[in-house]
mmCIF file of C-alpha atoms in Angstrom:
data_model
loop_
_atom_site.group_PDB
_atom_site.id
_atom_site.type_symbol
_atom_site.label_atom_id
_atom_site.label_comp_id
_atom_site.label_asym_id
_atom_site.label_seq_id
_atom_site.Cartn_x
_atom_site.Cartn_y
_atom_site.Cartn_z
ATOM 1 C CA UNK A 1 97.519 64.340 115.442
ATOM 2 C CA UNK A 2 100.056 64.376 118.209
ATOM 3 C CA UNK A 3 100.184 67.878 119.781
ATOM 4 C CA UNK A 4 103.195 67.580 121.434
ATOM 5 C CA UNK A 5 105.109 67.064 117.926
ATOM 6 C CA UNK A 6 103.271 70.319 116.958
ATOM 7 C CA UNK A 7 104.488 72.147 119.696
ATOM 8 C CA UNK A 8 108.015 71.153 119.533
ATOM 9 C CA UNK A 9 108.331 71.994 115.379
ATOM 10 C CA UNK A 10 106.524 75.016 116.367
ATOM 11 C CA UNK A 11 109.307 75.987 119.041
ATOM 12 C CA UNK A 12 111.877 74.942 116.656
ATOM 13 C CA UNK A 13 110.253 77.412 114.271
ATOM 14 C CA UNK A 14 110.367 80.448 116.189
ATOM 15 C CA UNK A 15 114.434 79.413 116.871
ATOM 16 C CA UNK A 16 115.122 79.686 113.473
ATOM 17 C CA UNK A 17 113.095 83.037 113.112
ATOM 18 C CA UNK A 18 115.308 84.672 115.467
ATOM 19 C CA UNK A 19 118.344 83.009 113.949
ATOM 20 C CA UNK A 20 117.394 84.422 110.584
ATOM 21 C CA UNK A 21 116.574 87.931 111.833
ATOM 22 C CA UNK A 22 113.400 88.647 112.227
ATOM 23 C CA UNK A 23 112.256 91.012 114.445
ATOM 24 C CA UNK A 24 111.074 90.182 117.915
ATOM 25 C CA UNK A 25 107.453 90.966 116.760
ATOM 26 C CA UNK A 26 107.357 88.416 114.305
ATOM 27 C CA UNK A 27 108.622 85.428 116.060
ATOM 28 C CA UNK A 28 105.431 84.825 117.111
ATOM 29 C CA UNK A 29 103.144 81.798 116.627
ATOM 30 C CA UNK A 30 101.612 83.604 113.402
ATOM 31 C CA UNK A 31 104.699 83.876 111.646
ATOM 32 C CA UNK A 32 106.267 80.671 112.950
ATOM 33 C CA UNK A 33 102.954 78.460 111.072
ATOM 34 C CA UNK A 34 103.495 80.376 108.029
ATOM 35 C CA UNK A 35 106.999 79.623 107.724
ATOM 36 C CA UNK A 36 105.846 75.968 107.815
ATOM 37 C CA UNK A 37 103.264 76.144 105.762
ATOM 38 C CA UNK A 38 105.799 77.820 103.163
ATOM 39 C CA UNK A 39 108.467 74.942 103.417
ATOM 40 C CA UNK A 40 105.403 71.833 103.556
ATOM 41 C CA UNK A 41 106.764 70.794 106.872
ATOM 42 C CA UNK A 42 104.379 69.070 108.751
ATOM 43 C CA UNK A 43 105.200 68.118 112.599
ATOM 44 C CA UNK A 44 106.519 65.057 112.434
ATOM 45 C CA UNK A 45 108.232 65.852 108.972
ATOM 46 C CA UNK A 46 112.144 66.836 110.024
ATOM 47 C CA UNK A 47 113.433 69.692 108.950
ATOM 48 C CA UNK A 48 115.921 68.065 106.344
ATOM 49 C CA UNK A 49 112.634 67.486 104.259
ATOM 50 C CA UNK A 50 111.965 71.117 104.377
ATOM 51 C CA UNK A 51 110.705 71.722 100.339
ATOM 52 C CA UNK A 52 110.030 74.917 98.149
ATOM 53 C CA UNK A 53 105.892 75.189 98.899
ATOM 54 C CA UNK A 54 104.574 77.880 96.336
ATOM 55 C CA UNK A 55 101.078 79.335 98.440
ATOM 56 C CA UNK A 56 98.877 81.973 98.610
ATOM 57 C CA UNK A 57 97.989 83.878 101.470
ATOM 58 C CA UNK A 58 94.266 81.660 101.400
ATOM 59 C CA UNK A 59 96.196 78.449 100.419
ATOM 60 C CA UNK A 60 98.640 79.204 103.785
ATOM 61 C CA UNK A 61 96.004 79.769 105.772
ATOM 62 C CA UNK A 62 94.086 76.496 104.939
ATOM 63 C CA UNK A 63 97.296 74.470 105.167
ATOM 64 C CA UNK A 64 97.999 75.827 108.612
ATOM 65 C CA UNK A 65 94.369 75.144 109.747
ATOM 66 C CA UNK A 66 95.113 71.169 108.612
ATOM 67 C CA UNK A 67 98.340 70.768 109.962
ATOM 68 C CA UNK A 68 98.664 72.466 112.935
ATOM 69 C CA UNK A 69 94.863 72.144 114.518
ATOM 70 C CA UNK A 70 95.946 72.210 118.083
ATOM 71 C CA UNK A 71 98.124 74.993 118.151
ATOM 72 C CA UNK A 72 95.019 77.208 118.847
ATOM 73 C CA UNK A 73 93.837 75.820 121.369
ATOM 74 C CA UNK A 74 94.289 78.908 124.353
ATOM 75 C CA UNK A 75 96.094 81.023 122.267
ATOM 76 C CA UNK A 76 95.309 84.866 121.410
ATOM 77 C CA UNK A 77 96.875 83.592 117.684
ATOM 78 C CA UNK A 78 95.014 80.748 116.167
ATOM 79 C CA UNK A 79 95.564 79.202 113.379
ATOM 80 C CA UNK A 80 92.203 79.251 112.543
ATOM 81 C CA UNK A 81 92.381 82.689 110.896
ATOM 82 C CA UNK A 82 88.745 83.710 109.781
ATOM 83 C CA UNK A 83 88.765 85.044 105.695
ATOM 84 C CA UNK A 84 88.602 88.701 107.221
ATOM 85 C CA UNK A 85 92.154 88.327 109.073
ATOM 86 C CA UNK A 86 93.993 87.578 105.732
ATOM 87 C CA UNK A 87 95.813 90.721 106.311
ATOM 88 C CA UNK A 88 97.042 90.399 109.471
ATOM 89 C CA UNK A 89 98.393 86.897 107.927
ATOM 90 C CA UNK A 90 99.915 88.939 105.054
ATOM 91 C CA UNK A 91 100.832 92.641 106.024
ATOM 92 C CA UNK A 92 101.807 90.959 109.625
ATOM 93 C CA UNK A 93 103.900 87.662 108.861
ATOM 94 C CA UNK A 94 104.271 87.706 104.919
ATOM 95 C CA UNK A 95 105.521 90.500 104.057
ATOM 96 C CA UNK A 96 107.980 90.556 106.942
ATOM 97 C CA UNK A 97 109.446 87.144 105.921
ATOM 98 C CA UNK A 98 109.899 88.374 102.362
ATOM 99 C CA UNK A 99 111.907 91.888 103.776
ATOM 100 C CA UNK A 100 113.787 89.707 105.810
ATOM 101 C CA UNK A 101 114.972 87.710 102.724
ATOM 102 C CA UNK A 102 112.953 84.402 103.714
ATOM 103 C CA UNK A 103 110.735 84.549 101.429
ATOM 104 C CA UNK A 104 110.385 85.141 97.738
ATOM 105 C CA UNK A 105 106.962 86.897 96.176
ATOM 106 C CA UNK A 106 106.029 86.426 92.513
ATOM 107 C CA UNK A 107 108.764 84.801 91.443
ATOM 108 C CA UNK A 108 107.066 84.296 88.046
ATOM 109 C CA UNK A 109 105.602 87.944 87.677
ATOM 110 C CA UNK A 110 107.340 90.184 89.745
ATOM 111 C CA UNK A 111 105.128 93.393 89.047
ATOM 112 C CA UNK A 112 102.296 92.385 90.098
ATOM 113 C CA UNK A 113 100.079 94.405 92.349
ATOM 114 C CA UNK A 114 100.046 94.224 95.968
ATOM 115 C CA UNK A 115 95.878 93.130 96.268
ATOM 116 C CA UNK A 116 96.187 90.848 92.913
ATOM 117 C CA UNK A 117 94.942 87.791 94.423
ATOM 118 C CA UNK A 118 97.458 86.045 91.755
ATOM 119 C CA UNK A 119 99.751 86.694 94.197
ATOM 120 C CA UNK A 120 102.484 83.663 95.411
ATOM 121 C CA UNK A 121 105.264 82.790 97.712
ATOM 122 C CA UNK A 122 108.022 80.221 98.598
ATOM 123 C CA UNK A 123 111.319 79.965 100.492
ATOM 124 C CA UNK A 124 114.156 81.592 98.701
ATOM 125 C CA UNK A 125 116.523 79.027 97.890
ATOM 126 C CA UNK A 126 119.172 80.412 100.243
ATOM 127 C CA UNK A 127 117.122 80.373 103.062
ATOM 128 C CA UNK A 128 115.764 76.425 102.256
ATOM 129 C CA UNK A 129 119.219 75.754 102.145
ATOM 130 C CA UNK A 130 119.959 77.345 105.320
ATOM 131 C CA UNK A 131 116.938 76.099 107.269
ATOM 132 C CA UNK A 132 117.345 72.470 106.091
ATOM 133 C CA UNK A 133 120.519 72.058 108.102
ATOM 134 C CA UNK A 134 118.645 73.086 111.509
ATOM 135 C CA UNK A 135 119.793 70.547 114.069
ATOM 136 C CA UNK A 136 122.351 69.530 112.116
ATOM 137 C CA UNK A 137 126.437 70.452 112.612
ATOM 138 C CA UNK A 138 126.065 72.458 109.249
ATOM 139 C CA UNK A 139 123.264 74.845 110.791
ATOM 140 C CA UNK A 140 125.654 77.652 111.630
ATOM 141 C CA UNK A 141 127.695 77.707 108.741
ATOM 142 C CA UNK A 142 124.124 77.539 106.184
ATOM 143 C CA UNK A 143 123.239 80.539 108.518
ATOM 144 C CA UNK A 144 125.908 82.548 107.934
ATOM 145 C CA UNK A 145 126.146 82.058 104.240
ATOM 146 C CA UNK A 146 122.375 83.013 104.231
ATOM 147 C CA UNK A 147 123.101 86.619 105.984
ATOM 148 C CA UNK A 148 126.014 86.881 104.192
ATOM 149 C CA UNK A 149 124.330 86.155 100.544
ATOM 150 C CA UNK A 150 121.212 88.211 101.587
ATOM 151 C CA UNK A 151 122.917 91.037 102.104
ATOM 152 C CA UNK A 152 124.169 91.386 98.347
ATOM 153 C CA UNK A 153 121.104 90.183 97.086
ATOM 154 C CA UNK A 154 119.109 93.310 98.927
ATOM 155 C CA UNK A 155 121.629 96.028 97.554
ATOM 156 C CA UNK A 156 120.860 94.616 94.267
ATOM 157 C CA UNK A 157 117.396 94.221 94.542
ATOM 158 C CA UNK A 158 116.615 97.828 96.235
ATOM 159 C CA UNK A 159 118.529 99.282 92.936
ATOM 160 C CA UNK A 160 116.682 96.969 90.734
ATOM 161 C CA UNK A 161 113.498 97.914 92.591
ATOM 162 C CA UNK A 162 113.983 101.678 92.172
ATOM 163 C CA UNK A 163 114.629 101.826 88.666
ATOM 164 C CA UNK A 164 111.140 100.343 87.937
ATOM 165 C CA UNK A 165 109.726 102.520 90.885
ATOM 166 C CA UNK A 166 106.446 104.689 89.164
ATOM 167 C CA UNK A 167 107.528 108.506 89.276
ATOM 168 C CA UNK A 168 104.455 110.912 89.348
ATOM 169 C CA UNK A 169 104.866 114.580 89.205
ATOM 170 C CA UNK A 170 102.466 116.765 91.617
ATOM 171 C CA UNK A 171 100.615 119.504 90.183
ATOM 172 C CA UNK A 172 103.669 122.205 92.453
ATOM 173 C CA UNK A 173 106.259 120.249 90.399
ATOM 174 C CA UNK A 174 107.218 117.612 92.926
ATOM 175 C CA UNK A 175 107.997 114.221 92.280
ATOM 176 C CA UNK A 176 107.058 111.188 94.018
ATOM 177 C CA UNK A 177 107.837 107.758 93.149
ATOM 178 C CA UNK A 178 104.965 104.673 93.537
ATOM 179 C CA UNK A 179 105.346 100.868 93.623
ATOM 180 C CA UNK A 180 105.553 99.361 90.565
ATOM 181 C CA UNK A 181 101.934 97.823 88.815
ATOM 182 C CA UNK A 182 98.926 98.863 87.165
ATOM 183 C CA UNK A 183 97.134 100.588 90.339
ATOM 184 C CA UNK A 184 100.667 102.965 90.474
ATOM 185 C CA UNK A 185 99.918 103.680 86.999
ATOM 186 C CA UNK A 186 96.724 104.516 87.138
ATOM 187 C CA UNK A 187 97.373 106.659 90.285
ATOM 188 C CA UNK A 188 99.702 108.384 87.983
ATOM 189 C CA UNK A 189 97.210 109.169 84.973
ATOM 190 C CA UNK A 190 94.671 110.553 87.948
ATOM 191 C CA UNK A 191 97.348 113.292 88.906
ATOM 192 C CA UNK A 192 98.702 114.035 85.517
ATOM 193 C CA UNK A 193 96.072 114.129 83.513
ATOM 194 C CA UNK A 194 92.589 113.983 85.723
ATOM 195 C CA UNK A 195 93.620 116.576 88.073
ATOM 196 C CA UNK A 196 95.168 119.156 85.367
ATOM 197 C CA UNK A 197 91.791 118.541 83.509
ATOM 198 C CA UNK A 198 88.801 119.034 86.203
ATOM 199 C CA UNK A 199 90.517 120.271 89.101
ATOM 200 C CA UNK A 200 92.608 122.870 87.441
ATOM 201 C CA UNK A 201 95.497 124.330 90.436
ATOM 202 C CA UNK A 202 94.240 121.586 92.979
ATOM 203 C CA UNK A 203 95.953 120.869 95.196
ATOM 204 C CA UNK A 204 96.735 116.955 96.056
ATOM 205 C CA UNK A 205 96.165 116.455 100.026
ATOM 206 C CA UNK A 206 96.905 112.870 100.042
ATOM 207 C CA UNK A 207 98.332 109.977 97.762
ATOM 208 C CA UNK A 208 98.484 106.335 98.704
ATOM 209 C CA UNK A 209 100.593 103.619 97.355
ATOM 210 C CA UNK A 210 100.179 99.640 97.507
ATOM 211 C CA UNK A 211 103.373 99.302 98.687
ATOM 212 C CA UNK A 212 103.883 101.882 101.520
ATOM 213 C CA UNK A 213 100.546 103.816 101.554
ATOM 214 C CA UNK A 214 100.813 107.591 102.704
ATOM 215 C CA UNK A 215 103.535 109.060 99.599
ATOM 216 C CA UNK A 216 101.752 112.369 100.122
ATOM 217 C CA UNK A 217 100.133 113.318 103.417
ATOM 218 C CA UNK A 218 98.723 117.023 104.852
ATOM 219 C CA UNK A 219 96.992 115.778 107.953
ATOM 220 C CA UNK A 220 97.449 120.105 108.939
ATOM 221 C CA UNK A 221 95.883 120.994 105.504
ATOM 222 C CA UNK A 222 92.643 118.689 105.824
ATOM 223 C CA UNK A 223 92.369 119.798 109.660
ATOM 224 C CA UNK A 224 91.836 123.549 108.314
ATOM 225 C CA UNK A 225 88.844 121.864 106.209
ATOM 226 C CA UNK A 226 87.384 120.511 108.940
ATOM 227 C CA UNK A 227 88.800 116.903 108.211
ATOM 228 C CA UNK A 228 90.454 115.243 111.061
ATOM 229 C CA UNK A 229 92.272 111.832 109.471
ATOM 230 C CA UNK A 230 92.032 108.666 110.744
ATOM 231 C CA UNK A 231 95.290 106.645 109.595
ATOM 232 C CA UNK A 232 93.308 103.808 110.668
ATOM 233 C CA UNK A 233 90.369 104.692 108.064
ATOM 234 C CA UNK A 234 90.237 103.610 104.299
ATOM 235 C CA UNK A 235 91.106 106.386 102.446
ATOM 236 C CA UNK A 236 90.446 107.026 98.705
ATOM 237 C CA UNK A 237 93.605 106.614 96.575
ATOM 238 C CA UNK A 238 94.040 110.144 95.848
ATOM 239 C CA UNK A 239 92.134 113.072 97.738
ATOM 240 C CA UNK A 240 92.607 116.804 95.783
ATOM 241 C CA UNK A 241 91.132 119.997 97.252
ATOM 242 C CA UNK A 242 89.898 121.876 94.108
ATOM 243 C CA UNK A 243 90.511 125.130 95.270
ATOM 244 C CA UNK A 244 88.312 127.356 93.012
ATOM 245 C CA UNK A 245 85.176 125.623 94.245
ATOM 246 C CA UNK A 246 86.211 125.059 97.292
ATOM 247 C CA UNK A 247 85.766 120.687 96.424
ATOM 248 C CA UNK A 248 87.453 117.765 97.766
ATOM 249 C CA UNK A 249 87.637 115.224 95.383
ATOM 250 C CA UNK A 250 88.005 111.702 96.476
ATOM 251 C CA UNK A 251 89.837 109.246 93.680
ATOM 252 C CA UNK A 252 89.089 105.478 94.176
ATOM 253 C CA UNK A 253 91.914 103.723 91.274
ATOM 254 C CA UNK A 254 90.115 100.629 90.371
ATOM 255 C CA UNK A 255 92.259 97.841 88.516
ATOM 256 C CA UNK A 256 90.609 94.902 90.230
ATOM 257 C CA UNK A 257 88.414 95.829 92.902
ATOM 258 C CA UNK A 258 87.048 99.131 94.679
ATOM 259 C CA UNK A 259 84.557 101.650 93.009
ATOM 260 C CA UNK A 260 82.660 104.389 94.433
ATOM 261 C CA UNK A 261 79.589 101.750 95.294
ATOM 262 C CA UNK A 262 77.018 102.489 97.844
ATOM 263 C CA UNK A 263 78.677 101.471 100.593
ATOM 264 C CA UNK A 264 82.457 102.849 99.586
ATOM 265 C CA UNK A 265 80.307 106.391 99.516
ATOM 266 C CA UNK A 266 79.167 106.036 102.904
ATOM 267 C CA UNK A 267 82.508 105.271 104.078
ATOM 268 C CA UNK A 268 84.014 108.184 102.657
ATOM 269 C CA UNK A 269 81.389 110.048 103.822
ATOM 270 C CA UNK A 270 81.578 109.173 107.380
ATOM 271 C CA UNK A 271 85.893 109.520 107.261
ATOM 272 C CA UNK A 272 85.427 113.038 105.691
ATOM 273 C CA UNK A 273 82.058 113.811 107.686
ATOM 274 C CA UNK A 274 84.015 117.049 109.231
ATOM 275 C CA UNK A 275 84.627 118.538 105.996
ATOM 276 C CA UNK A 276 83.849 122.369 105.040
ATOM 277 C CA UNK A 277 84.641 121.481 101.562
ATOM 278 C CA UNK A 278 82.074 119.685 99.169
ATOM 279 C CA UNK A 279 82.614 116.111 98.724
ATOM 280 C CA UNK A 280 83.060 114.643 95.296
ATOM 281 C CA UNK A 281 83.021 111.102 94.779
ATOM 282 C CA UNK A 282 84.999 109.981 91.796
ATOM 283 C CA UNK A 283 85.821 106.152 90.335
ATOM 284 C CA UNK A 284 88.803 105.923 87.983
ATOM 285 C CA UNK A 285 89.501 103.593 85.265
ATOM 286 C CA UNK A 286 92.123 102.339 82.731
ATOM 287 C CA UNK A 287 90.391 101.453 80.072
ATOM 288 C CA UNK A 288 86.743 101.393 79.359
ATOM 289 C CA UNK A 289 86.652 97.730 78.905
ATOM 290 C CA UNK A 290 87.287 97.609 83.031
ATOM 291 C CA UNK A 291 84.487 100.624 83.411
ATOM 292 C CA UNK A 292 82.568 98.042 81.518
ATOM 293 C CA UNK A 293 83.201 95.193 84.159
ATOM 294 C CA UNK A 294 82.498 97.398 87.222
ATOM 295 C CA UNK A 295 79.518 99.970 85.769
ATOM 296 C CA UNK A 296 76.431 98.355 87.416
ATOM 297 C CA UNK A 297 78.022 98.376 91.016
ATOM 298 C CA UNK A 298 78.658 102.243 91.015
ATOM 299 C CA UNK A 299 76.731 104.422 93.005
ATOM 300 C CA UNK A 300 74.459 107.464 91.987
ATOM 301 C CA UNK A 301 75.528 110.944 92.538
ATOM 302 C CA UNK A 302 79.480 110.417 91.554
ATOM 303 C CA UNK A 303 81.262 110.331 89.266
ATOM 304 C CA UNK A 304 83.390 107.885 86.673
ATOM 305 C CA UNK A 305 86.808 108.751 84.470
ATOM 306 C CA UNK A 306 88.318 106.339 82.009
ATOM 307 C CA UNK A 307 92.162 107.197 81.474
ATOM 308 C CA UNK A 308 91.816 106.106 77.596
ATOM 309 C CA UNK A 309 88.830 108.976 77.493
ATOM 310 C CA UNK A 310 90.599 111.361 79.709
ATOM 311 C CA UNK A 311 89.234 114.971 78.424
ATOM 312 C CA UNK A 312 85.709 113.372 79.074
ATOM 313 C CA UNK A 313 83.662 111.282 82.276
ATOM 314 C CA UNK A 314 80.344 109.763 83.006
ATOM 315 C CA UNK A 315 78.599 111.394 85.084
ATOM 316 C CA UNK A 316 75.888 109.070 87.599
ATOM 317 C CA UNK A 317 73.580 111.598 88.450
ATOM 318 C CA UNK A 318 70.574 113.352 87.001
ATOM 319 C CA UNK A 319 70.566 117.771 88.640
ATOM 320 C CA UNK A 320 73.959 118.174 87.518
ATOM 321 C CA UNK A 321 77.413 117.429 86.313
ATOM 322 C CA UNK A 322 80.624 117.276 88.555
ATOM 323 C CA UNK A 323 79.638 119.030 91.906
ATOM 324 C CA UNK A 324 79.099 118.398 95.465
ATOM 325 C CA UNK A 325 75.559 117.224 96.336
ATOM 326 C CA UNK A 326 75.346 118.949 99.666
ATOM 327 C CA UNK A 327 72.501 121.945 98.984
ATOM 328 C CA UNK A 328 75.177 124.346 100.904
ATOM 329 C CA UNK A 329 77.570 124.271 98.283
#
């Protein structure tokens, strides 16, 4: 495969990434393969055959990997992405080029959750149309309809987008509002129903979200525990100090993957190793059919809620029922 053709659709790429509006951060090499990849443009393919490609992040990275093999060569940004940088291939080019109106996500199931690994993309059609006419005299005026038609579209989508937004009300009476999907929802029963249940006037220290992570955060609060947060750290999905023990109670949501295994307790154990407060290590389900699907991976010594059951929970231990295991408290 020529490399010089690679280099040159590559350069070409990162043009029309600026032209479009992305950010100077993401006209890199990363971003440029994935838009690529996305419109099935191989290097010596012109850009008039640019086509709607509907990939995963997995199926991107492969195609990238087949088409674009020298591109790596003495670069910090291969294309050779390892399965544990599927992230930085998502979070860091992805997700940008869908903000930026590039590209579409889900076009088929809109809702679903941020880590299904259903999850698609493609060019939106205004930007296929747009980036079809590179090089041609109809470039500038495709570009301008695109930023013109993308603006409208965003308004309508960002009011769209809020009115399916998941509201949950904080045991003080606040309301915060999660991404839309099953892992929101569940997030939701854990606060309004868990919480009220078996951590009676807790107080919720921190709340993540799929789509933008930290929706509550009391980095001050944990430090006067003894907990010092990394933002860089996994944290559980909800984390409520249970005051009248004195109990922090770590909340993994589990819709498709995560439960309080062996080595998701560790974790937590080493991010809250600081703490004054006794740890509690909880799993939370939807239904039990899902409790069902997950039960032999969970670890001794925490504990398991099913939203369906929620005045009751299994309890993985054998001295005692929901309680810190340190001797000390």
């Amino acid at each position: 495969m020529d490399k010089e053709h690679q280099e040159k659709k590559l350069r070409e790429s990162k043009e029309i990434l600026a032209a479009l509006g992305l950010p100077p951060k993401q006209q890199n090499t990363r971003t440029a393969l994935v838009l690529l990849s996305m419109l099935n443009l191989s290097p010596t393919k012109p850009w008039s055959d640019a086509e709607a490609h509907t990939l995963g992040i997995t199926e991107c990275m492969e195609w990238m990997k087949n088409h674009y093999p020298d591109i790596s060569k003495g670069r910090k940004d291969p294309t050779r992405y390892a399965p544990n940088t599927r992230e930085s291939v998502r979070k860091g080019s992805v997700n940008q080029l869908v903000s930026a109106g590039v590209l579409f996500k889900n076009s088929d199931a809109p809702n679903r959750a941020t880590n299904d690994k259903n999850n698609r993309y493609h060019p939106s059609p205004i930007a296929l149309k747009a980036i079809a006419s590179f090089g041609t005299s109809a470039w500038e005026k495709h570009l301008e309809d695109f930023h013109t038609e993308w603006g409208r579209l965003r308004d309508k989508w960002a009011a769209e987008r809020a009115a399916h937004l998941v509201p949950v009300v904080l045991p003080d009476g606040t309301v915060r509002s999660l991404s839309p999907g099953d892992h929101s929802d569940l997030i939701r029963d854990i606060v309004e129903s868990f919480a009220p249940q078996f951590t009676p006037g807790g107080i919720v220290v921190y709340l993540g979200d799929t789509g933008t992570k930290w929706i509550v955060e009391k980095p001050e609060y944990l430090a006067e525990l003894g907990v010092l947060v990394d933002r860089h750290g996994k944290m559980p999905d909800v984390v409520i100090h249970f005051t009248e023990k004195n109990w922090l109670v770590l909340v993994e949501a589990v819709t498709s993957t995560g439960p309080m295994n062996g080595i998701r307790v560790d974790e937590l154990k080493k991010l809250f190793e600081g703490a004054r407060s006794g740890l509690v290590f909880v799993t939370a389900f939807q239904t039990k059919k899902k409790f069902r699907q997950f039960a032999a991976d969970i670890a001794w010594e925490t504990e398991v809620w099913v939203a369906e059951e929620g005045t009751h929970m299994v309890h993985f231990n054998g001295e005692r029922f929901l309680g810190p295991y340190d001797q000390n408290q």
